[in-house]
Short mmCIF file of C-alpha atoms in Angstrom, two decimals:
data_model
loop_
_atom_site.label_atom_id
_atom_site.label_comp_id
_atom_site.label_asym_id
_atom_site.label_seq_id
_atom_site.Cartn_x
_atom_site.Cartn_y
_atom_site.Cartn_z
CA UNK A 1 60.19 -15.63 -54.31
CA UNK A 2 60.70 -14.71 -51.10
CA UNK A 3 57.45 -14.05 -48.54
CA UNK A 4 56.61 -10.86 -46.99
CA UNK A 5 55.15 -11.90 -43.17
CA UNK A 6 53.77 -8.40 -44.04
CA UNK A 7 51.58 -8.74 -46.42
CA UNK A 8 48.92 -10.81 -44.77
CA UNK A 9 49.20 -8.50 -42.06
CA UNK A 10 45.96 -6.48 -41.50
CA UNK A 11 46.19 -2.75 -41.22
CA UNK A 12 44.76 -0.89 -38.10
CA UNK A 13 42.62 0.66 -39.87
CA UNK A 14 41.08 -2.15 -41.14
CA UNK A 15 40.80 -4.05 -37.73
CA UNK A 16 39.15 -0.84 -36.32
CA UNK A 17 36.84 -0.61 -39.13
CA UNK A 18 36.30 -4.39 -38.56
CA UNK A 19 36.11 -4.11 -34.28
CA UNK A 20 33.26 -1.42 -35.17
CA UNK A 21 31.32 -2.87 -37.25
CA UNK A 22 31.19 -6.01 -34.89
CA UNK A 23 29.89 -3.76 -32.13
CA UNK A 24 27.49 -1.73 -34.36
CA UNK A 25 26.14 -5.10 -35.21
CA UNK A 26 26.25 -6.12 -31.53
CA UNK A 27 24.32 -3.11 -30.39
CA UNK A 28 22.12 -3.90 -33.10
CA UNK A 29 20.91 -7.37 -31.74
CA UNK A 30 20.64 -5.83 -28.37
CA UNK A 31 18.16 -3.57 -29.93
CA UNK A 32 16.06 -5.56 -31.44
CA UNK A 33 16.33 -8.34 -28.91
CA UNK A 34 16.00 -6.80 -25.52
CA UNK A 35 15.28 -10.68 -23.84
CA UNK A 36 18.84 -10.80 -24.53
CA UNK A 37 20.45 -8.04 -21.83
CA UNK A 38 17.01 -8.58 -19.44
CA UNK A 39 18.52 -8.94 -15.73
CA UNK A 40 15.37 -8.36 -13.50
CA UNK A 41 15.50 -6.82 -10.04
CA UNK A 42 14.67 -9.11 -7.35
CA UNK A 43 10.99 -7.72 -7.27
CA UNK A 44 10.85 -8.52 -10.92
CA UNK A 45 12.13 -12.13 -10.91
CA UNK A 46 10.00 -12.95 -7.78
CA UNK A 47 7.17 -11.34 -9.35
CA UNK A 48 7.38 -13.20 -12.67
CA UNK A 49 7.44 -16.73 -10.66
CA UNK A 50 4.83 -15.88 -8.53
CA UNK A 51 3.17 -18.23 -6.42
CA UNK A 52 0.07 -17.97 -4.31
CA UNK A 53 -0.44 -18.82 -0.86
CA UNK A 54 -1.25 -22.49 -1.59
CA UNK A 55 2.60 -22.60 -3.26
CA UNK A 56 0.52 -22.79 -6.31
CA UNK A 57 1.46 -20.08 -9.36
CA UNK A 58 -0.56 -17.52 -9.32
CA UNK A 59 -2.84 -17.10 -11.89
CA UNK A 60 -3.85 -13.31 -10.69
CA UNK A 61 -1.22 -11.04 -10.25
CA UNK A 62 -0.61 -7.27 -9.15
CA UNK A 63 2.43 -5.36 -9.14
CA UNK A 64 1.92 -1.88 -7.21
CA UNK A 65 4.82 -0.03 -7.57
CA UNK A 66 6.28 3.15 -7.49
CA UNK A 67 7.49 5.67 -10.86
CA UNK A 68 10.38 4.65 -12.87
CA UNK A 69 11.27 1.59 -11.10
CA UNK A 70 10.89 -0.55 -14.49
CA UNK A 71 7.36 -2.03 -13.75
CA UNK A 72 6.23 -1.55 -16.75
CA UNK A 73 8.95 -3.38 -18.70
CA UNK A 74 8.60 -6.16 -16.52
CA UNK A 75 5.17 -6.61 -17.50
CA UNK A 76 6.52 -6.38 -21.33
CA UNK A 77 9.16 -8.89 -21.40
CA UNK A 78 7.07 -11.50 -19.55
CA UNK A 79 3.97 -10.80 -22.27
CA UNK A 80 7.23 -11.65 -24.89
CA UNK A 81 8.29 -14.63 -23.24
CA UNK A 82 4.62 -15.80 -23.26
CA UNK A 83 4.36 -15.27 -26.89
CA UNK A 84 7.65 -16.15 -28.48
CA UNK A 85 7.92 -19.51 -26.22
CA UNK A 86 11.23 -17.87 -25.07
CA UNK A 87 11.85 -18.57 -21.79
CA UNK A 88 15.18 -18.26 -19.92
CA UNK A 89 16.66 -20.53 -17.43
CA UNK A 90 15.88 -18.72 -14.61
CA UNK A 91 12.19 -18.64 -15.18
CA UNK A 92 10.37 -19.99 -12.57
CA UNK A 93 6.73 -18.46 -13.33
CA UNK A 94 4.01 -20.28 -15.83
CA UNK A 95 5.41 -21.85 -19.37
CA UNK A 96 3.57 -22.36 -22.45
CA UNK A 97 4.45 -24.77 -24.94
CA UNK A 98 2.42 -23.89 -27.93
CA UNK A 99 2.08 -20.42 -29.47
CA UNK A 100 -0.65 -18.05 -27.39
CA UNK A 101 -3.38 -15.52 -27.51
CA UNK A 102 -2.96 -12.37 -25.50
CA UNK A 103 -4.26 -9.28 -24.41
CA UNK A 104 -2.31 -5.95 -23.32
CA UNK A 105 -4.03 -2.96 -22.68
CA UNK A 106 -3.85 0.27 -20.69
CA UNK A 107 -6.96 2.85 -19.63
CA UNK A 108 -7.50 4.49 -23.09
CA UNK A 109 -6.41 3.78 -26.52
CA UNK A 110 -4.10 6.37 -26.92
CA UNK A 111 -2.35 5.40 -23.52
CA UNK A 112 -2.38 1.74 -24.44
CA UNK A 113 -0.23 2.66 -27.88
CA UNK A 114 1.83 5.35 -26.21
CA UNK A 115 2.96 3.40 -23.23
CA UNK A 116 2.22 -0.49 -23.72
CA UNK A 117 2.59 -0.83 -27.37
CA UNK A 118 5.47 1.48 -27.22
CA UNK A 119 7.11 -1.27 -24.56
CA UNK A 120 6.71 -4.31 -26.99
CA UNK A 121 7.36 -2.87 -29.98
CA UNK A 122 9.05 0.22 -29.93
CA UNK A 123 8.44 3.84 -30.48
CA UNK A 124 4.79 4.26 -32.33
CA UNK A 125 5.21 6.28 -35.61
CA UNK A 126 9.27 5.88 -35.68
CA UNK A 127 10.26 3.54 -38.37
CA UNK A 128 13.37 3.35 -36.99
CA UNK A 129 12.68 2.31 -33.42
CA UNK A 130 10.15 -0.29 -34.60
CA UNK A 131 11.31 -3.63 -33.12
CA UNK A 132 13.51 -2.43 -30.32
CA UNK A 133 10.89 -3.19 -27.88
CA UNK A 134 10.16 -6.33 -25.65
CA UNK A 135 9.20 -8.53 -28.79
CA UNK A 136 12.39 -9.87 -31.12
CA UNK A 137 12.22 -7.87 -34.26
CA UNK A 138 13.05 -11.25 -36.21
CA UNK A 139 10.22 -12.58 -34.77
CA UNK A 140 7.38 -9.95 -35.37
CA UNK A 141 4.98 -11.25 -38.69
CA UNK A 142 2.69 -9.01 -39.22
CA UNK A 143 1.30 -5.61 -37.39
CA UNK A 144 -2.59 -4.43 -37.72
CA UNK A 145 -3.61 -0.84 -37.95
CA UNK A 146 -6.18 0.45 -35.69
CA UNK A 147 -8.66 2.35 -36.98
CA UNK A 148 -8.93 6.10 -35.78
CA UNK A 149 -5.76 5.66 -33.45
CA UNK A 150 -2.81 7.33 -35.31
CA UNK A 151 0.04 4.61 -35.25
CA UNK A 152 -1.86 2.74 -33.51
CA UNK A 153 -1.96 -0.82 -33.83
CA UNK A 154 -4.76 -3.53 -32.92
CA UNK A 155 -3.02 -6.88 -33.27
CA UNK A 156 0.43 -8.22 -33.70
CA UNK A 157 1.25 -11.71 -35.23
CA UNK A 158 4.50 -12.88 -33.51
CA UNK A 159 6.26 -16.35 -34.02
CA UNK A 160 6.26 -18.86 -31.48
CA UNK A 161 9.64 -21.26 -30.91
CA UNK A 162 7.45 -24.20 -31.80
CA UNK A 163 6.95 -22.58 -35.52
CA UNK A 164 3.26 -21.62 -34.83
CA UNK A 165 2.09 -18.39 -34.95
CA UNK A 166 0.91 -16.80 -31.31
CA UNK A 167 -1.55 -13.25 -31.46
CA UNK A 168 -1.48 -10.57 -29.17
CA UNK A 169 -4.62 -7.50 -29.37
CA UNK A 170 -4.65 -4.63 -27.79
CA UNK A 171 -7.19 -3.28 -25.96
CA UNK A 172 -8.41 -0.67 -23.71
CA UNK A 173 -10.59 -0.31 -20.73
CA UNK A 174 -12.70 2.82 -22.26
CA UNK A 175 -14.31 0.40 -25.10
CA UNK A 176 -16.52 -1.22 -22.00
CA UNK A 177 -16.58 -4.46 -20.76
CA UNK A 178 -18.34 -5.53 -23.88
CA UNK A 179 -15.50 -5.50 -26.06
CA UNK A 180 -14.16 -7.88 -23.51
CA UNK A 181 -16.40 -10.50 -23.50
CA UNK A 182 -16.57 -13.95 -24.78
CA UNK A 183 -12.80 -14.66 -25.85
CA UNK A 184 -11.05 -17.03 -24.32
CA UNK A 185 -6.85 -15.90 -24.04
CA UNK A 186 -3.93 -17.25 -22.51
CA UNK A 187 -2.65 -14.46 -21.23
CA UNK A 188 -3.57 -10.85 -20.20
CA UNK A 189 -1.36 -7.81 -19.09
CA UNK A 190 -3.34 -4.67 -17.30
CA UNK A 191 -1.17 -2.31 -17.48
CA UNK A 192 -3.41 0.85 -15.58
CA UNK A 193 -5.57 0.03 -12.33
CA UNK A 194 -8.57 -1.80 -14.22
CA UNK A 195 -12.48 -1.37 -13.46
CA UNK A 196 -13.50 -4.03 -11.99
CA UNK A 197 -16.06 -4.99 -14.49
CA UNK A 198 -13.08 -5.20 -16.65
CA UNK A 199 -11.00 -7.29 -14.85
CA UNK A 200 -13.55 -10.18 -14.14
CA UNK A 201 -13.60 -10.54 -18.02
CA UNK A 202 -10.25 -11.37 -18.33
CA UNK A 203 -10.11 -13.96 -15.33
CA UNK A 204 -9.73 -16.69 -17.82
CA UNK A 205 -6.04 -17.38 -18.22
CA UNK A 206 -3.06 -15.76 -16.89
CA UNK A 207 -3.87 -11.98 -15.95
CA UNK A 208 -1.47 -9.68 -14.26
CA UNK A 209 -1.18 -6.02 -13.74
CA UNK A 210 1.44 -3.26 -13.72
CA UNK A 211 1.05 0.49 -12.30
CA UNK A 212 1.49 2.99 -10.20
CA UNK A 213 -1.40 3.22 -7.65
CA UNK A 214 -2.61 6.93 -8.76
CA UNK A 215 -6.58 6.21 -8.96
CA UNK A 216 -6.28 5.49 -5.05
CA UNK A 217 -7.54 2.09 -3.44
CA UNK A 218 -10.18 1.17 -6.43
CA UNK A 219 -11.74 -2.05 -5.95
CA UNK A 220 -9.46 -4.68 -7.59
CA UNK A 221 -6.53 -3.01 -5.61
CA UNK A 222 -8.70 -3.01 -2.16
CA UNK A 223 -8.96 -6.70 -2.86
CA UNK A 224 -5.77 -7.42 -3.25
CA UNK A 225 -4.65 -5.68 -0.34
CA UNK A 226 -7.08 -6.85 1.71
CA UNK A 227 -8.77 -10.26 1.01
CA UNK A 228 -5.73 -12.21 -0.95
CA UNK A 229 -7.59 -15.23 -2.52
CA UNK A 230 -6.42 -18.55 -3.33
CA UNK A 231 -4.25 -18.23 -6.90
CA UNK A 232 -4.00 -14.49 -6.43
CA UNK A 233 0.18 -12.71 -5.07
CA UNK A 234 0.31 -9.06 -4.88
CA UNK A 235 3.67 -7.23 -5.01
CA UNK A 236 5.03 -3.61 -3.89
CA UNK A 237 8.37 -2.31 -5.31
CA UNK A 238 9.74 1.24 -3.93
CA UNK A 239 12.69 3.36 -5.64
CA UNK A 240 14.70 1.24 -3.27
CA UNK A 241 14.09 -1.72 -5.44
CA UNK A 242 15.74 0.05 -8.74
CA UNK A 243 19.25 -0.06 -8.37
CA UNK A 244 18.94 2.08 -11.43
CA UNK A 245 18.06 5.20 -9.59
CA UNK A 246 20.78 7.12 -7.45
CA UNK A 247 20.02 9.30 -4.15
CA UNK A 248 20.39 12.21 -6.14
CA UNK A 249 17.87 11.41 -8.68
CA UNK A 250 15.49 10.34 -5.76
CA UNK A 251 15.60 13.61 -3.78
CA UNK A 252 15.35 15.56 -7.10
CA UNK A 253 11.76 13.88 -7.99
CA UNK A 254 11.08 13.64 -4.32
CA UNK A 255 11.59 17.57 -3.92
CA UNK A 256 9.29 18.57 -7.01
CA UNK A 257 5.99 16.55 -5.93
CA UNK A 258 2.88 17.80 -4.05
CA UNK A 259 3.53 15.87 -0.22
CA UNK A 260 0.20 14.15 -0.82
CA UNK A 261 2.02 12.61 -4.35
CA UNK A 262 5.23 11.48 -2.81
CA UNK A 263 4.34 8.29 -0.91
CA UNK A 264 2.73 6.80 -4.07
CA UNK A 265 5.30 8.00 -6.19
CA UNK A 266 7.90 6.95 -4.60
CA UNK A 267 6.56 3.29 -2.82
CA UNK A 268 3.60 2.38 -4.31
CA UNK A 269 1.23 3.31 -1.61
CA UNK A 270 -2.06 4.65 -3.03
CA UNK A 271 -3.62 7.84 -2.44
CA UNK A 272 -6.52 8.05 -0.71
CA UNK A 273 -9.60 9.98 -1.17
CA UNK A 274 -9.58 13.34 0.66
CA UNK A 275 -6.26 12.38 2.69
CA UNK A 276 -4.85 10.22 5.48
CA UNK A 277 -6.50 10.37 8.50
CA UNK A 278 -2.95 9.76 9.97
CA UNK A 279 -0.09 11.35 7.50
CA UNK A 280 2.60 10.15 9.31
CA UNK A 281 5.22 8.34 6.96
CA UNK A 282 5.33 4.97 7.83
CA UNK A 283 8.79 4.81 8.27
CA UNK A 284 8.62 7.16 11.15
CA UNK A 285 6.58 4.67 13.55
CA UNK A 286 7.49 1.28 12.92
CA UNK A 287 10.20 -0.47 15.16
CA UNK A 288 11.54 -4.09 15.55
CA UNK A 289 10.02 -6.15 17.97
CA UNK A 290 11.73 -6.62 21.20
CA UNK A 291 10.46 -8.42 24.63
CA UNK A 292 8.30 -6.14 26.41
CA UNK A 293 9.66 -5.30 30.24
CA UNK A 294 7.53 -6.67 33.28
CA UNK A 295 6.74 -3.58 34.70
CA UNK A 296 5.17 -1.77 31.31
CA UNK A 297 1.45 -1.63 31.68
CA UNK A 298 -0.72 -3.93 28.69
CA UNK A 299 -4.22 -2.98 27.10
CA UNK A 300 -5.89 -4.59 24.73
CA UNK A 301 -9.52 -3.64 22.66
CA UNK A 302 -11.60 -5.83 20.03
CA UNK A 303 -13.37 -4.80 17.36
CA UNK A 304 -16.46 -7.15 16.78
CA UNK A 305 -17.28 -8.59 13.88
CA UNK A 306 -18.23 -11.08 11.15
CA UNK A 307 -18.36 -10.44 7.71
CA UNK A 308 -16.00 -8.13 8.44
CA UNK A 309 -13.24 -8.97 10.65
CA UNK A 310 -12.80 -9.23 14.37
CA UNK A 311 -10.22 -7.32 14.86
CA UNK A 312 -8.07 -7.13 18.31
CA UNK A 313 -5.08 -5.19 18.94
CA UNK A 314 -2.61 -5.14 21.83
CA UNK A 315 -0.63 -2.41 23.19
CA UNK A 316 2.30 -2.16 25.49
CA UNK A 317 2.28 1.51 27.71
CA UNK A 318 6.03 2.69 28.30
CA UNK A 319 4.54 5.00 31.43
CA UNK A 320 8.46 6.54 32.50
CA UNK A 321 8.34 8.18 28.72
CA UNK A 322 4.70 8.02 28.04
CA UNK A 323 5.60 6.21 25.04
CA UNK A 324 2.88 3.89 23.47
CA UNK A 325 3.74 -0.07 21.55
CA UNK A 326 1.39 -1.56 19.09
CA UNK A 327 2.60 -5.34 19.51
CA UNK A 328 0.34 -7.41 18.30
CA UNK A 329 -2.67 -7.62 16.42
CA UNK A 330 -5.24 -10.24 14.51
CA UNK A 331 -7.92 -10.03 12.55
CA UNK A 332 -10.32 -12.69 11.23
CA UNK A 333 -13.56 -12.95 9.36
CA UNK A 334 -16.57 -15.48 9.93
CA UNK A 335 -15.09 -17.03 13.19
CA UNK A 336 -17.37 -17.77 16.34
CA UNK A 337 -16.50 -16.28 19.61
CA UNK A 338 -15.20 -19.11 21.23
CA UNK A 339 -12.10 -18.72 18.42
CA UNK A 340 -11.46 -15.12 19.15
CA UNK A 341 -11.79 -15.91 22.60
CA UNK A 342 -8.75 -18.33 22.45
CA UNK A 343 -6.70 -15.57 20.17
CA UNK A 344 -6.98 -13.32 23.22
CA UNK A 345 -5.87 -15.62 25.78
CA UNK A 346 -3.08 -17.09 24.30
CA UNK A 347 -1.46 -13.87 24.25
CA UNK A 348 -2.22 -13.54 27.52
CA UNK A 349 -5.76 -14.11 29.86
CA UNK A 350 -4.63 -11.28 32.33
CA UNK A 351 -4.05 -8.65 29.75
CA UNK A 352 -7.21 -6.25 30.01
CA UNK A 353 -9.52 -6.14 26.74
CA UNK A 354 -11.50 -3.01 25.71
CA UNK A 355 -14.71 -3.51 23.81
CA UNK A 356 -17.30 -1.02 22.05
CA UNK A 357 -20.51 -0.76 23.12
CA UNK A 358 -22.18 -3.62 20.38
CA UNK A 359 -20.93 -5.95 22.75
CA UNK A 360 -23.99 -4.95 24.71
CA UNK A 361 -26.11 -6.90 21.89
CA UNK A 362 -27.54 -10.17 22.63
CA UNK A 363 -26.29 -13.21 20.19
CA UNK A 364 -29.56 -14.38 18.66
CA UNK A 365 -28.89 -18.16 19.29
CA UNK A 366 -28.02 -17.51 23.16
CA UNK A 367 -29.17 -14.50 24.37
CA UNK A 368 -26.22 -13.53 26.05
CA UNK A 369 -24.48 -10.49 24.99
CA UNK A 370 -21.29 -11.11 23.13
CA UNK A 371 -19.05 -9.08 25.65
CA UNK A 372 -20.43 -11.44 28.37
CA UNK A 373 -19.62 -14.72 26.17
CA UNK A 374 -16.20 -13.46 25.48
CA UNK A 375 -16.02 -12.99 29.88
CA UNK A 376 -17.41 -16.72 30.05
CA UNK A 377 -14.66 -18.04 27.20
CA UNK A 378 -11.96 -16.47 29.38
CA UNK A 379 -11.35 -13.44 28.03
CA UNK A 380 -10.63 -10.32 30.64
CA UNK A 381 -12.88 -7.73 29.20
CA UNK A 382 -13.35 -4.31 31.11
CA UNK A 383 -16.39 -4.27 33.55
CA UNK A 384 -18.33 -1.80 31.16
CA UNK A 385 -18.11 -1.27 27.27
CA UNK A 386 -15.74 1.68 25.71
CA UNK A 387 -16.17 5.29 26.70
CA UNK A 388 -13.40 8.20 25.84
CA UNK A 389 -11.60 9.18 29.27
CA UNK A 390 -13.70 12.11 28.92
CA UNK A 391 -16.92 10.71 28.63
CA UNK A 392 -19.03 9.69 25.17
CA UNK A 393 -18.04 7.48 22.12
CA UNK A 394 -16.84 10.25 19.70
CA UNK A 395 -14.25 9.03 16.95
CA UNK A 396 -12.39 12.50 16.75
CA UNK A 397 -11.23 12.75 20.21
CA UNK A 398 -9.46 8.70 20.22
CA UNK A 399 -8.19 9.89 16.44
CA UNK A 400 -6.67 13.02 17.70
CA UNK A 401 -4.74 11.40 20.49
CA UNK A 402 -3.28 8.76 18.04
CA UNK A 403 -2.52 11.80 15.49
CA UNK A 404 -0.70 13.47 18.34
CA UNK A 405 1.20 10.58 19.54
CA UNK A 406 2.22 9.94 15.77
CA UNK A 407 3.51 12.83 15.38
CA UNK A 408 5.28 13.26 18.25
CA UNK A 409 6.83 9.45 18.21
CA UNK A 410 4.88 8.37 21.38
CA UNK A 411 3.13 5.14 19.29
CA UNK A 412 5.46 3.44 17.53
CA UNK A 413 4.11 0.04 15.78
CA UNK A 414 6.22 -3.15 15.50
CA UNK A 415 7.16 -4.20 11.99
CA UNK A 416 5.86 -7.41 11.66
CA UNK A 417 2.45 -6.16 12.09
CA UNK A 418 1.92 -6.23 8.22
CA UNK A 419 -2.45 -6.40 8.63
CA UNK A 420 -1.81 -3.40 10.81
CA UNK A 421 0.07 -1.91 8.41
CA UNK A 422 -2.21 -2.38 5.68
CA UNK A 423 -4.94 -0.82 7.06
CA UNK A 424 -2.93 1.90 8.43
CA UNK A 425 -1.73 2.88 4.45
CA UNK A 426 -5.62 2.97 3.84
CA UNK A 427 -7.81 4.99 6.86
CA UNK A 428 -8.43 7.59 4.88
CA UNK A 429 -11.08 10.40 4.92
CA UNK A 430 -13.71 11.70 1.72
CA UNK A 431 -14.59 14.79 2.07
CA UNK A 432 -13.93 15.17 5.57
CA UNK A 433 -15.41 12.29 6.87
CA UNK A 434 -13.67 8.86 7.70
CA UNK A 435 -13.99 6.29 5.53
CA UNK A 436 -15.76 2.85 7.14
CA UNK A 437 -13.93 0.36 5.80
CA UNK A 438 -11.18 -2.17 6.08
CA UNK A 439 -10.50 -0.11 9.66
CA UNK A 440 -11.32 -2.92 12.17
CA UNK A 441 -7.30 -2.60 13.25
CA UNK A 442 -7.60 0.86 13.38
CA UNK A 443 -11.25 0.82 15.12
CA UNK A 444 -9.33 -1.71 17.78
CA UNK A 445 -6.47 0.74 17.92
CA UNK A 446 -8.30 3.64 19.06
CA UNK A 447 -10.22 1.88 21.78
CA UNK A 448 -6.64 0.58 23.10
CA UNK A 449 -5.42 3.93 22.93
CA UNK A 450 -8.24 5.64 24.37
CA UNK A 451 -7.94 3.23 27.31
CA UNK A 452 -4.44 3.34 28.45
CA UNK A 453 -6.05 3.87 31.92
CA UNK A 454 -6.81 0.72 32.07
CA UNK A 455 -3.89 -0.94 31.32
CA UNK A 456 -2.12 -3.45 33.83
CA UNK A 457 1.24 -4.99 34.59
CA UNK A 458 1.88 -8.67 34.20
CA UNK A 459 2.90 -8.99 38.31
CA UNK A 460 0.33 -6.21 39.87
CA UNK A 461 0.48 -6.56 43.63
CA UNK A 462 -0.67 -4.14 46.13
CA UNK A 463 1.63 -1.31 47.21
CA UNK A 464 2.27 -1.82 50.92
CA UNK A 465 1.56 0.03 53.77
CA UNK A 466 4.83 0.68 55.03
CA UNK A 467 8.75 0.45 53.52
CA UNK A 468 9.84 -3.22 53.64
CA UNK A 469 12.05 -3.75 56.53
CA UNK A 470 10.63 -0.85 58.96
CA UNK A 471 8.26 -1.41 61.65
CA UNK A 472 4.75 -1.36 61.72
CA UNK A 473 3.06 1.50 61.55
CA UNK A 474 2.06 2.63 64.51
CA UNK A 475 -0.69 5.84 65.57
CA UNK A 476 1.30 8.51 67.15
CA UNK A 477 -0.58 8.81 70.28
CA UNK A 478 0.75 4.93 70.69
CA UNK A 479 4.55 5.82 70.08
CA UNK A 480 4.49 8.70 72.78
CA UNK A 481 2.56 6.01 75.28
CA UNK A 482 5.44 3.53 74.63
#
């Protein structure tokens, strides 16, 4: 009998039938296992392995970012990792060993199913998409219904590598702090700007936080923008960060929002009651650092305080193009004089120092006002406390200037002034009327700016009487007689 090579030949038909049914099934794991194709972004990977400003993890963690960067996937897969045990070898963030109890929840019930649910689990109400979100289909146990929320669910049983069984609830912010109180989870992942009632009652494992800044500078966000604690990182992520999105997809969203949205939208910067007091992108007045020439005149003003900061900026006047630097600044909170003091002259004791007129205020331990302690510790403060060049201590007129020189790219601000920064994202105004707090850069700033004519060179000497090289000057009467 003689063998036919062809006959165990396989037709190409077959082989295509074969080749797509191996990628169906392919697509089908990727699916239902999204951990598998998860590369994160920079921002994402840093922000998972977060780690405080001790080098400790972070425990508390905020990720303000802007729309359709993928923040709030982020936020999913690490809640899956936390539950299913399965971490990858680039993790770098906190581990669990042992199957978990967790909380995810967004502002209102429906939100939480619609957008957080929907991330973990896939789309609510579609039996189809059920298990194509963050969470392994293999691995989800059981779902729970919740009552009065149409495919909504209220807990999830999911297994854990180490064959236990881990729980995740879901919650929302609208059912009051009481129906966050008492349990004790692992994990816990905000996904909305949280009251801060709600927030302290979930400060008892790992809690971090996904959104897009749209409620403004609440409370939890103010803190974490402005008084970082010890186990606490806060990250920003801009449409730069999501390789995903092209330039023409940028300018498209960019072009349909209201100019007040676009900042937010598009960086994570929140928006702030009744508007900036200085809407001038921030893009448009930073500038790298560079040594400042002799012969541009310095000013610099202080902003006392103690439980809220002492703040002290310093400027740098470019007089041939009336062009105004912001080059340093510091600010520091329960610190004595004598501290500040040394602050001020280390960046030099002949640069002139503006100060308001509290400075006037006797200290209660010495009795010497706090202006004239600062003069005693070194410090060159102007002869007599702040005044506008035009007389009185008005805010508007010191804003307007600043506004002005914004706009027109006379005060530029170097970029590693991040405090500055921060506080210059924030001064806002409700309704009408500047908002008094977290300004003490901005409060220094204006004084500064206010009293450019003041400022002084690093070599001043006297102009002299005559050109160098020509004789003395001589009365005329006294040239004729000679």
């Amino acid at each position: 009998m003689i063998n036919d090579p062809s006959a165990n030949r396989i037709s190409d038909d077959t082989l295509k039938g074969q080749v797509a049914e191996l990628l169906s099934e392919r697509a089908e794991i990727l699916e239902t296992n999204k951990l598998l194709a998860y590369a994160p972004y920079d921002y994402q990977r840093n922000f998972h392995g977060a780690k405080d400003r001790t080098a400790k993890h972070a425990r508390q963690r905020m990720l303000m970012a802007a729309n359709k960067v993928g923040k709030t996937f982020c936020g999913a897969v690490e809640m899956s990792y936390h539950l299913t045990g399965l971490y990858p070898e680039w993790w770098e963030g906190i581990k669990f060993d042992r199957a978990t109890l967790a909380w995810a929840a967004g502002n209102t019930a429906y939100n939480t199913r619609d957008i957080v649910q929907a991330e973990l689990l896939g789309e609510p109400g579609d039996p189809e998409d059920f298990g194509k979100g963050a969470i392994p289909k293999e691995l989800i146990v059981r779902t729970d219904r919740s009552p009065g929320i149409p495919n909504g669910l209220s807990a999830v049983i999911i297994k854990h590598k180490s064959g236990k069984h881990s729980k995740l609830f879901f919650k929302a912010y609208e059912q009051g702090k009481q129906a966050w109180m008492g349990k004790a989870v692992d994990v816990c992942w905000l996904d909305e700007e949280p009251p801060q009632d709600i927030y302290s009652q979930t400060l008892r494992g790992i809690t971090y936080m996904t959104f897009t800044p749209e409620s403004g500078v609440t409370d939890v966000v103010s803190q974490f923008m402005n008084e970082l604690r010890p186990g606490q990182a806060l990250f920003q992520a801009t449409w730069n960060d999501a390789k995903h999105l092209s330039e023409e997809v940028k300018d498209e969203i960019l072009a349909a929002l209201p100019p007040h949205e676009r900042e937010m939208r598009s960086k994570g910067i929140p928006i702030l009651g009744s508007g900036l007091v200085f809407p001038v992108p921030e893009d448009q007045i930073i500038t790298p650092s560079f040594s400042i020439p002799t012969h541009w005149a310095r000013i610099a003003a202080i902003d006392f305080g103690w439980d809220h900061p002492t703040a002290v900026v310093w400027l740098a006047h470019d007089r041939d193009n009336d062009c105004v630097y912001v080059i340093d600044s510091y600010r520091v909170s329960a610190a004595t004089p004598v501290v500040h003091a040394q602050a001020i002259k280390d960046r030099g004791s002949w640069i002139p120092v503006a100060w308001p007129h509290d400075g006037m205020q006797a200290d209660k331990g010495s009795g010497t006002p706090l202006a004239a302690q600062y003069r005693r510790l070194g410090g060159e403060m102007l002869g007599k406390h702040f005044e506008n060049p035009e007389g009185g201590l008005s805010i508007e007129p010191g804003i307007m200037e600043m506004l002005q020189r914004l706009q027109s790219g006379r005060l530029k601000v170097f970029n590693h002034l991040d405090q500055f920064l921060q506080e210059y994202r924030q001064y806002h105004r409700q309704d009408g009327k500047i908002i008094k707090k977290n300004d003490d850069l901005m409060s220094a700033a204006r004084y500064a700016i206010q009293s450019l004519r003041y400022a002084r060179t690093l070599s001043f000497e006297p102009r002299p009487e005559f050109a160098i090289g020509a004789q003395e000057w001589q009365p005329f009467e006294t040239q004729l007689a000679s």
